[in-house]
């Protein structure tokens, strides 16, 4: 295969053999860190893709990181709510931004609206 840069190769038969760049990198015990559609069976990039994008052509440029090392993911954005200060959060379970599992919701608050009104 054609080497397109550090840890980057032009993968032949990518659509039928691997399906995605993630599949290619996994086949060599590595983690995908980048994927691109190539132009003209070369290292010229036509457009970027996600590692999990199903390949629609026979070739793709795949970049694989070190064995077993996943790329660092950005930290989640801070919640606009301070869920940890809310009352009766069942086992501290935050289900998403401004969403919690409420303990005693039926007996104490009756409804979600009742719970939310108690916070303000």
GROMACS .gro file of N, CA and C in nm:
model
  360
    1UNK      N    1   0.081  -0.120   0.000
    1UNK     CA    2   0.000   0.000   0.000
    1UNK      C    3   0.085   0.125   0.000
    2UNK      N    4   0.020   0.233  -0.029
    2UNK     CA    5   0.085   0.363  -0.038
    2UNK      C    6   0.084   0.431   0.098
    3UNK      N    7   0.201   0.474   0.145
    3UNK     CA    8   0.212   0.546   0.272
    3UNK      C    9   0.190   0.694   0.243
    4UNK      N   10   0.093   0.754   0.312
    4UNK     CA   11   0.054   0.893   0.286
    4UNK      C   12   0.104   0.990   0.392
    5UNK      N   13   0.176   0.944   0.490
    5UNK     CA   14   0.227   1.029   0.596
    5UNK      C   15   0.245   0.947   0.721
    6UNK      N   16   0.287   1.011   0.831
    6UNK     CA   17   0.305   0.936   0.956
    6UNK      C   18   0.174   0.868   0.999
    7UNK      N   19   0.176   0.737   1.009
    7UNK     CA   20   0.061   0.657   1.053
    7UNK      C   21  -0.058   0.663   0.957
    8UNK      N   22  -0.037   0.710   0.834
    8UNK     CA   23  -0.144   0.723   0.732
    8UNK      C   24  -0.112   0.638   0.611
    9UNK      N   25  -0.211   0.560   0.567
    9UNK     CA   26  -0.192   0.478   0.448
    9UNK      C   27  -0.316   0.484   0.360
   10UNK      N   28  -0.294   0.458   0.229
   10UNK     CA   29  -0.405   0.441   0.137
   10UNK      C   30  -0.444   0.295   0.144
   11UNK      N   31  -0.566   0.269   0.189
   11UNK     CA   32  -0.611   0.132   0.211
   11UNK      C   33  -0.691   0.086   0.090
   12UNK      N   34  -0.645  -0.022   0.026
   12UNK     CA   35  -0.716  -0.080  -0.088
   12UNK      C   36  -0.826  -0.172  -0.035
   13UNK      N   37  -0.928  -0.195  -0.117
   13UNK     CA   38  -1.039  -0.285  -0.081
   13UNK      C   39  -1.103  -0.247   0.051
   14UNK      N   40  -1.099  -0.119   0.084
   14UNK     CA   41  -1.148  -0.077   0.215
   14UNK      C   42  -1.298  -0.101   0.232
   15UNK      N   43  -1.377  -0.078   0.127
   15UNK     CA   44  -1.522  -0.091   0.137
   15UNK      C   45  -1.562  -0.237   0.164
   16UNK      N   46  -1.506  -0.330   0.088
   16UNK     CA   47  -1.548  -0.470   0.101
   16UNK      C   48  -1.478  -0.544   0.214
   17UNK      N   49  -1.354  -0.512   0.241
   17UNK     CA   50  -1.279  -0.586   0.343
   17UNK      C   51  -1.297  -0.530   0.483
   18UNK      N   52  -1.293  -0.397   0.498
   18UNK     CA   53  -1.293  -0.336   0.632
   18UNK      C   54  -1.420  -0.258   0.665
   19UNK      N   55  -1.487  -0.203   0.565
   19UNK     CA   56  -1.610  -0.127   0.588
   19UNK      C   57  -1.588   0.017   0.630
   20UNK      N   58  -1.496   0.039   0.722
   20UNK     CA   59  -1.464   0.173   0.773
   20UNK      C   60  -1.314   0.179   0.803
   21UNK      N   61  -1.263   0.299   0.822
   21UNK     CA   62  -1.124   0.311   0.865
   21UNK      C   63  -1.108   0.254   1.006
   22UNK      N   64  -1.212   0.267   1.086
   22UNK     CA   65  -1.211   0.208   1.220
   22UNK      C   66  -1.190   0.056   1.209
   23UNK      N   67  -1.258  -0.006   1.111
   23UNK     CA   68  -1.242  -0.150   1.088
   23UNK      C   69  -1.102  -0.185   1.042
   24UNK      N   70  -1.045  -0.102   0.955
   24UNK     CA   71  -0.908  -0.128   0.909
   24UNK      C   72  -0.810  -0.120   1.026
   25UNK      N   73  -0.817  -0.012   1.102
   25UNK     CA   74  -0.723   0.007   1.213
   25UNK      C   75  -0.739  -0.105   1.317
   26UNK      N   76  -0.864  -0.145   1.345
   26UNK     CA   77  -0.887  -0.254   1.440
   26UNK      C   78  -0.824  -0.383   1.390
   27UNK      N   79  -0.822  -0.403   1.258
   27UNK     CA   80  -0.765  -0.527   1.202
   27UNK      C   81  -0.614  -0.537   1.226
   28UNK      N   82  -0.550  -0.424   1.253
   28UNK     CA   83  -0.407  -0.425   1.285
   28UNK      C   84  -0.383  -0.386   1.431
   29UNK      N   85  -0.487  -0.404   1.512
   29UNK     CA   86  -0.481  -0.377   1.657
   29UNK      C   87  -0.442  -0.234   1.689
   30UNK      N   88  -0.500  -0.142   1.615
   30UNK     CA   89  -0.476  -0.001   1.641
   30UNK      C   90  -0.608   0.073   1.644
   31UNK      N   91  -0.605   0.199   1.687
   31UNK     CA   92  -0.724   0.282   1.697
   31UNK      C   93  -0.722   0.386   1.586
   32UNK      N   94  -0.834   0.404   1.519
   32UNK     CA   95  -0.844   0.503   1.411
   32UNK      C   96  -0.836   0.645   1.470
   33UNK      N   97  -0.751   0.727   1.410
   33UNK     CA   98  -0.738   0.866   1.453
   33UNK      C   99  -0.771   0.965   1.341
   34UNK      N  100  -0.800   0.912   1.220
   34UNK     CA  101  -0.836   1.000   1.108
   34UNK      C  102  -0.878   0.920   0.987
   35UNK      N  103  -0.964   0.980   0.903
   35UNK     CA  104  -1.013   0.913   0.782
   35UNK      C  105  -1.044   1.017   0.675
   36UNK      N  106  -1.009   0.985   0.551
   36UNK     CA  107  -1.032   1.075   0.440
   36UNK      C  108  -1.068   0.996   0.315
   37UNK      N  109  -1.155   1.052   0.232
   37UNK     CA  110  -1.180   0.997   0.099
   37UNK      C  111  -1.066   1.048   0.012
   38UNK      N  112  -1.007   0.957  -0.063
   38UNK     CA  113  -0.893   0.997  -0.145
   38UNK      C  114  -0.938   1.034  -0.286
   39UNK      N  115  -0.848   1.092  -0.363
   39UNK     CA  116  -0.878   1.132  -0.500
   39UNK      C  117  -0.780   1.063  -0.595
   40UNK      N  118  -0.833   0.986  -0.688
   40UNK     CA  119  -0.751   0.926  -0.794
   40UNK      C  120  -0.651   0.822  -0.747
   41UNK      N  121  -0.689   0.737  -0.653
   41UNK     CA  122  -0.600   0.631  -0.603
   41UNK      C  123  -0.465   0.687  -0.558
   42UNK      N  124  -0.470   0.800  -0.489
   42UNK     CA  125  -0.346   0.865  -0.446
   42UNK      C  126  -0.363   0.912  -0.301
   43UNK      N  127  -0.264   0.984  -0.252
   43UNK     CA  128  -0.271   1.040  -0.117
   43UNK      C  129  -0.338   1.178  -0.117
   44UNK      N  130  -0.391   1.221  -0.229
   44UNK     CA  131  -0.461   1.348  -0.235
   44UNK      C  132  -0.597   1.333  -0.167
   45UNK      N  133  -0.625   1.421  -0.073
   45UNK     CA  134  -0.750   1.415   0.002
   45UNK      C  135  -0.862   1.481  -0.076
   46UNK      N  136  -0.972   1.407  -0.096
   46UNK     CA  137  -1.092   1.463  -0.159
   46UNK      C  138  -1.174   1.533  -0.051
   47UNK      N  139  -1.200   1.463   0.061
   47UNK     CA  140  -1.270   1.525   0.174
   47UNK      C  141  -1.250   1.440   0.300
   48UNK      N  142  -1.255   1.505   0.417
   48UNK     CA  143  -1.240   1.430   0.543
   48UNK      C  144  -1.365   1.350   0.574
   49UNK      N  145  -1.347   1.243   0.653
   49UNK     CA  146  -1.460   1.160   0.698
   49UNK      C  147  -1.438   1.130   0.845
   50UNK      N  148  -1.538   1.070   0.908
   50UNK     CA  149  -1.524   1.018   1.043
   50UNK      C  150  -1.468   0.876   1.033
   51UNK      N  151  -1.401   0.831   1.136
   51UNK     CA  152  -1.344   0.696   1.137
   51UNK      C  153  -1.451   0.589   1.118
   52UNK      N  154  -1.574   0.617   1.163
   52UNK     CA  155  -1.682   0.518   1.156
   52UNK      C  156  -1.768   0.532   1.030
   53UNK      N  157  -1.733   0.626   0.940
   53UNK     CA  158  -1.810   0.644   0.817
   53UNK      C  159  -1.798   0.521   0.729
   54UNK      N  160  -1.915   0.465   0.687
   54UNK     CA  161  -1.915   0.351   0.596
   54UNK      C  162  -1.854   0.397   0.464
   55UNK      N  163  -1.753   0.324   0.418
   55UNK     CA  164  -1.682   0.363   0.297
   55UNK      C  165  -1.765   0.331   0.174
   56UNK      N  166  -1.766   0.425   0.079
   56UNK     CA  167  -1.845   0.409  -0.043
   56UNK      C  168  -1.757   0.381  -0.165
   57UNK      N  169  -1.627   0.375  -0.146
   57UNK     CA  170  -1.537   0.348  -0.258
   57UNK      C  171  -1.439   0.239  -0.217
   58UNK      N  172  -1.357   0.197  -0.314
   58UNK     CA  173  -1.266   0.086  -0.286
   58UNK      C  174  -1.141   0.130  -0.209
   59UNK      N  175  -1.114   0.261  -0.206
   59UNK     CA  176  -0.994   0.309  -0.136
   59UNK      C  177  -1.031   0.421  -0.039
   60UNK      N  178  -0.950   0.433   0.065
   60UNK     CA  179  -0.963   0.544   0.160
   60UNK      C  180  -0.828   0.565   0.225
   61UNK      N  181  -0.805   0.685   0.273
   61UNK     CA  182  -0.684   0.713   0.351
   61UNK      C  183  -0.723   0.697   0.498
   62UNK      N  184  -0.654   0.608   0.567
   62UNK     CA  185  -0.682   0.585   0.708
   62UNK      C  186  -0.558   0.617   0.790
   63UNK      N  187  -0.581   0.679   0.905
   63UNK     CA  188  -0.473   0.709   0.999
   63UNK      C  189  -0.500   0.631   1.126
   64UNK      N  190  -0.402   0.552   1.168
   64UNK     CA  191  -0.418   0.469   1.287
   64UNK      C  192  -0.317   0.512   1.392
   65UNK      N  193  -0.363   0.523   1.517
   65UNK     CA  194  -0.276   0.561   1.628
   65UNK      C  195  -0.201   0.441   1.682
   66UNK      N  196  -0.143   0.459   1.797
   66UNK     CA  197  -0.067   0.353   1.860
   66UNK      C  198  -0.157   0.237   1.898
   67UNK      N  199  -0.098   0.122   1.914
   67UNK     CA  200  -0.175   0.002   1.948
   67UNK      C  201  -0.251   0.023   2.077
   68UNK      N  202  -0.382   0.003   2.070
   68UNK     CA  203  -0.466   0.007   2.189
   68UNK      C  204  -0.481   0.143   2.254
   69UNK      N  205  -0.433   0.249   2.192
   69UNK     CA  206  -0.443   0.382   2.252
   69UNK      C  207  -0.550   0.461   2.177
   70UNK      N  208  -0.655   0.496   2.246
   70UNK     CA  209  -0.762   0.574   2.185
   70UNK      C  210  -0.722   0.721   2.185
   71UNK      N  211  -0.764   0.795   2.083
   71UNK     CA  212  -0.733   0.939   2.083
   71UNK      C  213  -0.804   1.006   2.200
   72UNK      N  214  -0.743   1.109   2.253
   72UNK     CA  215  -0.801   1.181   2.367
   72UNK      C  216  -0.929   1.249   2.321
   73UNK      N  217  -1.036   1.227   2.394
   73UNK     CA  218  -1.161   1.293   2.359
   73UNK      C  219  -1.172   1.420   2.443
   74UNK      N  220  -1.235   1.521   2.384
   74UNK     CA  221  -1.247   1.645   2.460
   74UNK      C  222  -1.339   1.625   2.580
   75UNK      N  223  -1.316   1.700   2.686
   75UNK     CA  224  -1.402   1.686   2.804
   75UNK      C  225  -1.543   1.732   2.769
   76UNK      N  226  -1.644   1.674   2.833
   76UNK     CA  227  -1.781   1.718   2.803
   76UNK      C  228  -1.801   1.863   2.846
   77UNK      N  229  -1.887   1.935   2.774
   77UNK     CA  230  -1.910   2.074   2.812
   77UNK      C  231  -1.977   2.081   2.949
   78UNK      N  232  -1.950   2.186   3.024
   78UNK     CA  233  -2.012   2.196   3.156
   78UNK      C  234  -2.163   2.209   3.142
   79UNK      N  235  -2.235   2.155   3.239
   79UNK     CA  236  -2.381   2.163   3.238
   79UNK      C  237  -2.423   2.304   3.275
   80UNK      N  238  -2.529   2.354   3.211
   80UNK     CA  239  -2.578   2.488   3.248
   80UNK      C  240  -2.648   2.488   3.384
   81UNK      N  241  -2.671   2.367   3.440
   81UNK     CA  242  -2.738   2.354   3.569
   81UNK      C  243  -2.638   2.300   3.672
   82UNK      N  244  -2.665   2.324   3.797
   82UNK     CA  245  -2.581   2.269   3.903
   82UNK      C  246  -2.656   2.153   3.966
   83UNK      N  247  -2.664   2.041   3.891
   83UNK     CA  248  -2.744   1.927   3.933
   83UNK      C  249  -2.703   1.872   4.070
   84UNK      N  250  -2.576   1.883   4.105
   84UNK     CA  251  -2.528   1.828   4.232
   84UNK      C  252  -2.590   1.900   4.352
   85UNK      N  253  -2.639   2.023   4.331
   85UNK     CA  254  -2.700   2.098   4.442
   85UNK      C  255  -2.851   2.073   4.452
   86UNK      N  256  -2.909   2.000   4.357
   86UNK     CA  257  -3.052   1.974   4.358
   86UNK      C  258  -3.087   1.876   4.469
   87UNK      N  259  -3.206   1.889   4.527
   87UNK     CA  260  -3.247   1.798   4.636
   87UNK      C  261  -3.293   1.662   4.583
   88UNK      N  262  -3.283   1.561   4.668
   88UNK     CA  263  -3.337   1.428   4.642
   88UNK      C  264  -3.292   1.363   4.511
   89UNK      N  265  -3.168   1.386   4.472
   89UNK     CA  266  -3.116   1.319   4.353
   89UNK      C  267  -3.081   1.176   4.394
   90UNK      N  268  -3.149   1.078   4.334
   90UNK     CA  269  -3.135   0.938   4.371
   90UNK      C  270  -2.994   0.888   4.339
   91UNK      N  271  -2.917   0.857   4.443
   91UNK     CA  272  -2.780   0.808   4.431
   91UNK      C  273  -2.690   0.900   4.348
   92UNK      N  274  -2.723   1.029   4.345
   92UNK     CA  275  -2.641   1.126   4.271
   92UNK      C  276  -2.647   1.109   4.120
   93UNK      N  277  -2.749   1.039   4.069
   93UNK     CA  278  -2.755   1.006   3.927
   93UNK      C  279  -2.801   1.124   3.843
   94UNK      N  280  -2.707   1.179   3.765
   94UNK     CA  281  -2.737   1.285   3.668
   94UNK      C  282  -2.751   1.216   3.534
   95UNK      N  283  -2.867   1.230   3.471
   95UNK     CA  284  -2.898   1.158   3.346
   95UNK      C  285  -2.860   1.235   3.222
   96UNK      N  286  -2.827   1.360   3.236
   96UNK     CA  287  -2.791   1.446   3.124
   96UNK      C  288  -2.796   1.589   3.171
   97UNK      N  289  -2.768   1.685   3.082
   97UNK     CA  290  -2.773   1.824   3.124
   97UNK      C  291  -2.912   1.859   3.179
   98UNK      N  292  -2.916   1.903   3.303
   98UNK     CA  293  -3.039   1.945   3.370
   98UNK      C  294  -3.140   1.832   3.385
   99UNK      N  295  -3.092   1.708   3.393
   99UNK     CA  296  -3.179   1.591   3.413
   99UNK      C  297  -3.121   1.503   3.522
  100UNK      N  298  -3.205   1.467   3.618
  100UNK     CA  299  -3.161   1.381   3.727
  100UNK      C  300  -3.268   1.276   3.756
  101UNK      N  301  -3.226   1.168   3.821
  101UNK     CA  302  -3.321   1.071   3.872
  101UNK      C  303  -3.359   1.117   4.012
  102UNK      N  304  -3.489   1.141   4.032
  102UNK     CA  305  -3.537   1.198   4.158
  102UNK      C  306  -3.588   1.088   4.250
  103UNK      N  307  -3.539   1.088   4.372
  103UNK     CA  308  -3.585   0.995   4.475
  103UNK      C  309  -3.710   1.057   4.540
  104UNK      N  310  -3.806   0.976   4.578
  104UNK     CA  311  -3.929   1.022   4.643
  104UNK      C  312  -4.008   1.120   4.558
  105UNK      N  313  -3.997   1.110   4.426
  105UNK     CA  314  -4.063   1.209   4.340
  105UNK      C  315  -4.215   1.206   4.354
  106UNK      N  316  -4.272   1.086   4.361
  106UNK     CA  317  -4.418   1.076   4.365
  106UNK      C  318  -4.475   1.128   4.496
  107UNK      N  319  -4.414   1.087   4.607
  107UNK     CA  320  -4.469   1.124   4.738
  107UNK      C  321  -4.435   1.268   4.777
  108UNK      N  322  -4.317   1.317   4.739
  108UNK     CA  323  -4.276   1.451   4.782
  108UNK      C  324  -4.315   1.560   4.684
  109UNK      N  325  -4.299   1.534   4.552
  109UNK     CA  326  -4.316   1.640   4.453
  109UNK      C  327  -4.439   1.621   4.363
  110UNK      N  328  -4.487   1.497   4.349
  110UNK     CA  329  -4.604   1.470   4.267
  110UNK      C  330  -4.577   1.464   4.118
  111UNK      N  331  -4.510   1.565   4.064
  111UNK     CA  332  -4.482   1.571   3.921
  111UNK      C  333  -4.341   1.627   3.900
  112UNK      N  334  -4.296   1.620   3.778
  112UNK     CA  335  -4.167   1.682   3.745
  112UNK      C  336  -4.175   1.834   3.762
  113UNK      N  337  -4.290   1.889   3.725
  113UNK     CA  338  -4.307   2.035   3.743
  113UNK      C  339  -4.297   2.072   3.891
  114UNK      N  340  -4.356   1.987   3.977
  114UNK     CA  341  -4.350   2.011   4.120
  114UNK      C  342  -4.205   2.007   4.171
  115UNK      N  343  -4.127   1.911   4.120
  115UNK     CA  344  -3.987   1.900   4.159
  115UNK      C  345  -3.909   2.025   4.113
  116UNK      N  346  -3.926   2.060   3.986
  116UNK     CA  347  -3.853   2.175   3.933
  116UNK      C  348  -3.889   2.304   4.007
  117UNK      N  349  -4.016   2.319   4.043
  117UNK     CA  350  -4.060   2.438   4.117
  117UNK      C  351  -3.992   2.446   4.253
  118UNK      N  352  -3.959   2.329   4.312
  118UNK     CA  353  -3.894   2.328   4.444
  118UNK      C  354  -3.749   2.374   4.437
  119UNK      N  355  -3.689   2.369   4.320
  119UNK     CA  356  -3.548   2.405   4.305
  119UNK      C  357  -3.531   2.556   4.302
  120UNK      N  358  -3.624   2.625   4.240
  120UNK     CA  359  -3.613   2.771   4.224
  120UNK      C  360  -3.641   2.838   4.348
   0.00000   0.00000   0.00000
